[in-house]
Amino acid sequence: MELSARLQLLADWVPSGARIADVGTDHAYLPVWLLLHGRVVSAIACDLREGPLERARQTGYTYGVDLDLRLGNGLDVAAPEEVDTIVIAGMGGENIAAILERAPWTADGRHTLLLQPMSRAEDLRRFLMDHGYAIRREALVWDRGTIYPVMEAVKGEMKLSLGQLYGGAALLQDPLGGQYIIEKIIRLQGAVAGLNRSGNREKGDGLRNIITALLSLREEWRYAQSR
């Protein structure tokens, strides 16, 4: 069984002997791979819809893995004492934040979060900062033509600058960091141009502040790469 680059990075970060919950599991490739390789003691595969859970069931059947499948909203179907590692991947950052907000026990100091937002990563970083989590490490992965951030978060405190909220909390040493920041700047510049055409200059000024912060962060990244 071969994982995509995005899922493989998450798998590499799962501690050996962990008890995981994979939220939004879809085909359940990650928990099945972890069980096949003996990396985890147990794996709960959760999803909001029957269709993905049926696909997960088929994946388990194909590879001879008996999955613990649970239908429900986010972590509502998993108890804190059942898991120590929580994987939430393949959805927008705002959706991941909403799942965590419904499960405040994930910030109790006994759980590790492995998070992979497909979009709006800044919303997730801001939520983590404001709700008692700290990003312990962050990395970028190139998968099917797109750069995705992956974060490991635990209970803690952190203060992120505006540039870090949008360009990554801890990516100065990441070789993909410069490209990730530039792509953010280009998208924001396009949004500013659209706002200027519509006459919404106030909102455009806010986005320009973010662009300035990202340009500064990219200089920090360039300096860190040259050392």
PDB file of N, CA and C in Angstrom, residues 74-118:
ATOM      1  N   GLY A  74     -17.100  14.997  13.389  1.00  0.00           N
ATOM      2  CA  GLY A  74     -15.793  15.260  13.977  1.00  0.00           C
ATOM      3  C   GLY A  74     -15.417  14.273  15.062  1.00  0.00           C
ATOM      4  N   LEU A  75     -15.037  14.810  16.217  1.00  0.00           N
ATOM      5  CA  LEU A  75     -14.615  13.987  17.345  1.00  0.00           C
ATOM      6  C   LEU A  75     -15.756  13.665  18.303  1.00  0.00           C
ATOM      7  N   ASP A  76     -16.983  13.958  17.896  1.00  0.00           N
ATOM      8  CA  ASP A  76     -18.124  13.636  18.753  1.00  0.00           C
ATOM      9  C   ASP A  76     -18.225  12.138  19.018  1.00  0.00           C
ATOM     10  N   VAL A  77     -17.663  11.328  18.123  1.00  0.00           N
ATOM     11  CA  VAL A  77     -17.812   9.875  18.223  1.00  0.00           C
ATOM     12  C   VAL A  77     -16.583   9.200  18.831  1.00  0.00           C
ATOM     13  N   ALA A  78     -15.639   9.999  19.337  1.00  0.00           N
ATOM     14  CA  ALA A  78     -14.451   9.437  19.985  1.00  0.00           C
ATOM     15  C   ALA A  78     -14.319  10.027  21.382  1.00  0.00           C
ATOM     16  N   ALA A  79     -13.996   9.187  22.355  1.00  0.00           N
ATOM     17  CA  ALA A  79     -13.824   9.647  23.741  1.00  0.00           C
ATOM     18  C   ALA A  79     -12.359   9.997  23.979  1.00  0.00           C
ATOM     19  N   PRO A  80     -12.096  10.978  24.828  1.00  0.00           N
ATOM     20  CA  PRO A  80     -10.715  11.414  25.082  1.00  0.00           C
ATOM     21  C   PRO A  80      -9.788  10.281  25.506  1.00  0.00           C
ATOM     22  N   GLU A  81     -10.287   9.352  26.314  1.00  0.00           N
ATOM     23  CA  GLU A  81      -9.431   8.287  26.830  1.00  0.00           C
ATOM     24  C   GLU A  81      -9.138   7.203  25.800  1.00  0.00           C
ATOM     25  N   GLU A  82      -9.825   7.228  24.656  1.00  0.00           N
ATOM     26  CA  GLU A  82      -9.605   6.202  23.636  1.00  0.00           C
ATOM     27  C   GLU A  82      -8.398   6.503  22.753  1.00  0.00           C
ATOM     28  N   VAL A  83      -7.988   7.745  22.678  1.00  0.00           N
ATOM     29  CA  VAL A  83      -6.967   8.133  21.721  1.00  0.00           C
ATOM     30  C   VAL A  83      -5.926   9.031  22.377  1.00  0.00           C
ATOM     31  N   ASP A  84      -4.735   9.054  21.789  1.00  0.00           N
ATOM     32  CA  ASP A  84      -3.719  10.020  22.216  1.00  0.00           C
ATOM     33  C   ASP A  84      -3.203  10.861  21.053  1.00  0.00           C
ATOM     34  N   THR A  85      -3.516  10.436  19.831  1.00  0.00           N
ATOM     35  CA  THR A  85      -3.084  11.155  18.635  1.00  0.00           C
ATOM     36  C   THR A  85      -4.282  11.329  17.710  1.00  0.00           C
ATOM     37  N   ILE A  86      -4.502  12.561  17.268  1.00  0.00           N
ATOM     38  CA  ILE A  86      -5.668  12.874  16.443  1.00  0.00           C
ATOM     39  C   ILE A  86      -5.187  13.437  15.121  1.00  0.00           C
ATOM     40  N   VAL A  87      -5.614  12.818  14.038  1.00  0.00           N
ATOM     41  CA  VAL A  87      -5.271  13.275  12.696  1.00  0.00           C
ATOM     42  C   VAL A  87      -6.517  13.871  12.049  1.00  0.00           C
ATOM     43  N   ILE A  88      -6.390  15.118  11.601  1.00  0.00           N
ATOM     44  CA  ILE A  88      -7.468  15.755  10.842  1.00  0.00           C
ATOM     45  C   ILE A  88      -6.836  16.329   9.593  1.00  0.00           C
ATOM     46  N   ALA A  89      -7.158  15.758   8.444  1.00  0.00           N
ATOM     47  CA  ALA A  89      -6.501  16.136   7.201  1.00  0.00           C
ATOM     48  C   ALA A  89      -7.511  16.182   6.063  1.00  0.00           C
ATOM     49  N   GLY A  90      -7.127  16.919   5.021  1.00  0.00           N
ATOM     50  CA  GLY A  90      -7.917  16.894   3.798  1.00  0.00           C
ATOM     51  C   GLY A  90      -9.147  17.767   3.808  1.00  0.00           C
ATOM     52  N   MET A  91      -9.182  18.771   4.667  1.00  0.00           N
ATOM     53  CA  MET A  91     -10.316  19.708   4.680  1.00  0.00           C
ATOM     54  C   MET A  91      -9.800  21.108   4.956  1.00  0.00           C
ATOM     55  N   GLY A  92     -10.671  22.086   4.829  1.00  0.00           N
ATOM     56  CA  GLY A  92     -10.261  23.467   5.026  1.00  0.00           C
ATOM     57  C   GLY A  92      -9.866  23.760   6.467  1.00  0.00           C
ATOM     58  N   GLY A  93      -8.976  24.728   6.636  1.00  0.00           N
ATOM     59  CA  GLY A  93      -8.523  25.085   7.971  1.00  0.00           C
ATOM     60  C   GLY A  93      -9.643  25.528   8.883  1.00  0.00           C
ATOM     61  N   GLU A  94     -10.654  26.205   8.324  1.00  0.00           N
ATOM     62  CA  GLU A  94     -11.775  26.647   9.146  1.00  0.00           C
ATOM     63  C   GLU A  94     -12.606  25.467   9.625  1.00  0.00           C
ATOM     64  N   ASN A  95     -12.691  24.415   8.817  1.00  0.00           N
ATOM     65  CA  ASN A  95     -13.424  23.213   9.224  1.00  0.00           C
ATOM     66  C   ASN A  95     -12.676  22.442  10.308  1.00  0.00           C
ATOM     67  N   ILE A  96     -11.357  22.360  10.181  1.00  0.00           N
ATOM     68  CA  ILE A  96     -10.560  21.707  11.221  1.00  0.00           C
ATOM     69  C   ILE A  96     -10.704  22.458  12.536  1.00  0.00           C
ATOM     70  N   ALA A  97     -10.663  23.794  12.469  1.00  0.00           N
ATOM     71  CA  ALA A  97     -10.826  24.604  13.678  1.00  0.00           C
ATOM     72  C   ALA A  97     -12.185  24.358  14.320  1.00  0.00           C
ATOM     73  N   ALA A  98     -13.232  24.235  13.506  1.00  0.00           N
ATOM     74  CA  ALA A  98     -14.574  23.992  14.039  1.00  0.00           C
ATOM     75  C   ALA A  98     -14.651  22.641  14.739  1.00  0.00           C
ATOM     76  N   ILE A  99     -13.986  21.629  14.200  1.00  0.00           N
ATOM     77  CA  ILE A  99     -13.964  20.308  14.841  1.00  0.00           C
ATOM     78  C   ILE A  99     -13.274  20.385  16.193  1.00  0.00           C
ATOM     79  N   LEU A 100     -12.151  21.077  16.259  1.00  0.00           N
ATOM     80  CA  LEU A 100     -11.419  21.201  17.521  1.00  0.00           C
ATOM     81  C   LEU A 100     -12.194  22.027  18.536  1.00  0.00           C
ATOM     82  N   GLU A 101     -12.918  23.025  18.061  1.00  0.00           N
ATOM     83  CA  GLU A 101     -13.698  23.853  18.980  1.00  0.00           C
ATOM     84  C   GLU A 101     -14.785  23.034  19.672  1.00  0.00           C
ATOM     85  N   ARG A 102     -15.297  22.019  18.973  1.00  0.00           N
ATOM     86  CA  ARG A 102     -16.314  21.138  19.552  1.00  0.00           C
ATOM     87  C   ARG A 102     -15.697  20.093  20.483  1.00  0.00           C
ATOM     88  N   ALA A 103     -14.378  20.007  20.506  1.00  0.00           N
ATOM     89  CA  ALA A 103     -13.688  19.008  21.341  1.00  0.00           C
ATOM     90  C   ALA A 103     -12.569  19.679  22.125  1.00  0.00           C
ATOM     91  N   PRO A 104     -12.885  20.556  23.070  1.00  0.00           N
ATOM     92  CA  PRO A 104     -11.838  21.277  23.813  1.00  0.00           C
ATOM     93  C   PRO A 104     -10.908  20.367  24.593  1.00  0.00           C
ATOM     94  N   TRP A 105     -11.303  19.110  24.825  1.00  0.00           N
ATOM     95  CA  TRP A 105     -10.435  18.178  25.531  1.00  0.00           C
ATOM     96  C   TRP A 105      -9.149  17.880  24.751  1.00  0.00           C
ATOM     97  N   THR A 106      -9.108  18.238  23.467  1.00  0.00           N
ATOM     98  CA  THR A 106      -7.881  17.999  22.694  1.00  0.00           C
ATOM     99  C   THR A 106      -6.738  18.907  23.144  1.00  0.00           C
ATOM    100  N   ALA A 107      -7.047  19.926  23.974  1.00  0.00           N
ATOM    101  CA  ALA A 107      -6.004  20.819  24.503  1.00  0.00           C
ATOM    102  C   ALA A 107      -5.715  20.520  25.968  1.00  0.00           C
ATOM    103  N   ASP A 108      -5.925  19.256  26.388  1.00  0.00           N
ATOM    104  CA  ASP A 108      -5.749  18.921  27.802  1.00  0.00           C
ATOM    105  C   ASP A 108      -4.324  18.500  28.147  1.00  0.00           C
ATOM    106  N   GLY A 109      -3.430  18.504  27.164  1.00  0.00           N
ATOM    107  CA  GLY A 109      -2.048  18.130  27.409  1.00  0.00           C
ATOM    108  C   GLY A 109      -1.759  16.656  27.227  1.00  0.00           C
ATOM    109  N   ARG A 110      -2.779  15.869  26.962  1.00  0.00           N
ATOM    110  CA  ARG A 110      -2.582  14.419  26.785  1.00  0.00           C
ATOM    111  C   ARG A 110      -2.758  13.978  25.332  1.00  0.00           C
ATOM    112  N   HIS A 111      -2.982  14.929  24.446  1.00  0.00           N
ATOM    113  CA  HIS A 111      -3.249  14.590  23.057  1.00  0.00           C
ATOM    114  C   HIS A 111      -2.347  15.381  22.115  1.00  0.00           C
ATOM    115  N   THR A 112      -1.909  14.699  21.061  1.00  0.00           N
ATOM    116  CA  THR A 112      -1.131  15.325  19.989  1.00  0.00           C
ATOM    117  C   THR A 112      -2.020  15.438  18.758  1.00  0.00           C
ATOM    118  N   LEU A 113      -2.006  16.602  18.129  1.00  0.00           N
ATOM    119  CA  LEU A 113      -2.815  16.841  16.936  1.00  0.00           C
ATOM    120  C   LEU A 113      -1.917  16.903  15.710  1.00  0.00           C
ATOM    121  N   LEU A 114      -2.253  16.139  14.706  1.00  0.00           N
ATOM    122  CA  LEU A 114      -1.573  16.197  13.410  1.00  0.00           C
ATOM    123  C   LEU A 114      -2.591  16.720  12.405  1.00  0.00           C
ATOM    124  N   LEU A 115      -2.344  17.922  11.902  1.00  0.00           N
ATOM    125  CA  LEU A 115      -3.344  18.661  11.135  1.00  0.00           C
ATOM    126  C   LEU A 115      -2.808  19.013   9.753  1.00  0.00           C
ATOM    127  N   GLN A 116      -3.664  18.817   8.746  1.00  0.00           N
ATOM    128  CA  GLN A 116      -3.238  19.130   7.381  1.00  0.00           C
ATOM    129  C   GLN A 116      -4.377  19.854   6.667  1.00  0.00           C
ATOM    130  N   PRO A 117      -4.384  21.192   6.721  1.00  0.00           N
ATOM    131  CA  PRO A 117      -5.428  21.953   6.036  1.00  0.00           C
ATOM    132  C   PRO A 117      -5.177  22.029   4.534  1.00  0.00           C
ATOM    133  N   MET A 118      -6.238  21.881   3.750  1.00  0.00           N
ATOM    134  CA  MET A 118      -6.125  21.999   2.300  1.00  0.00           C
ATOM    135  C   MET A 118      -6.204  23.462   1.860  1.00  0.00           C
TER     136      MET A 118
END
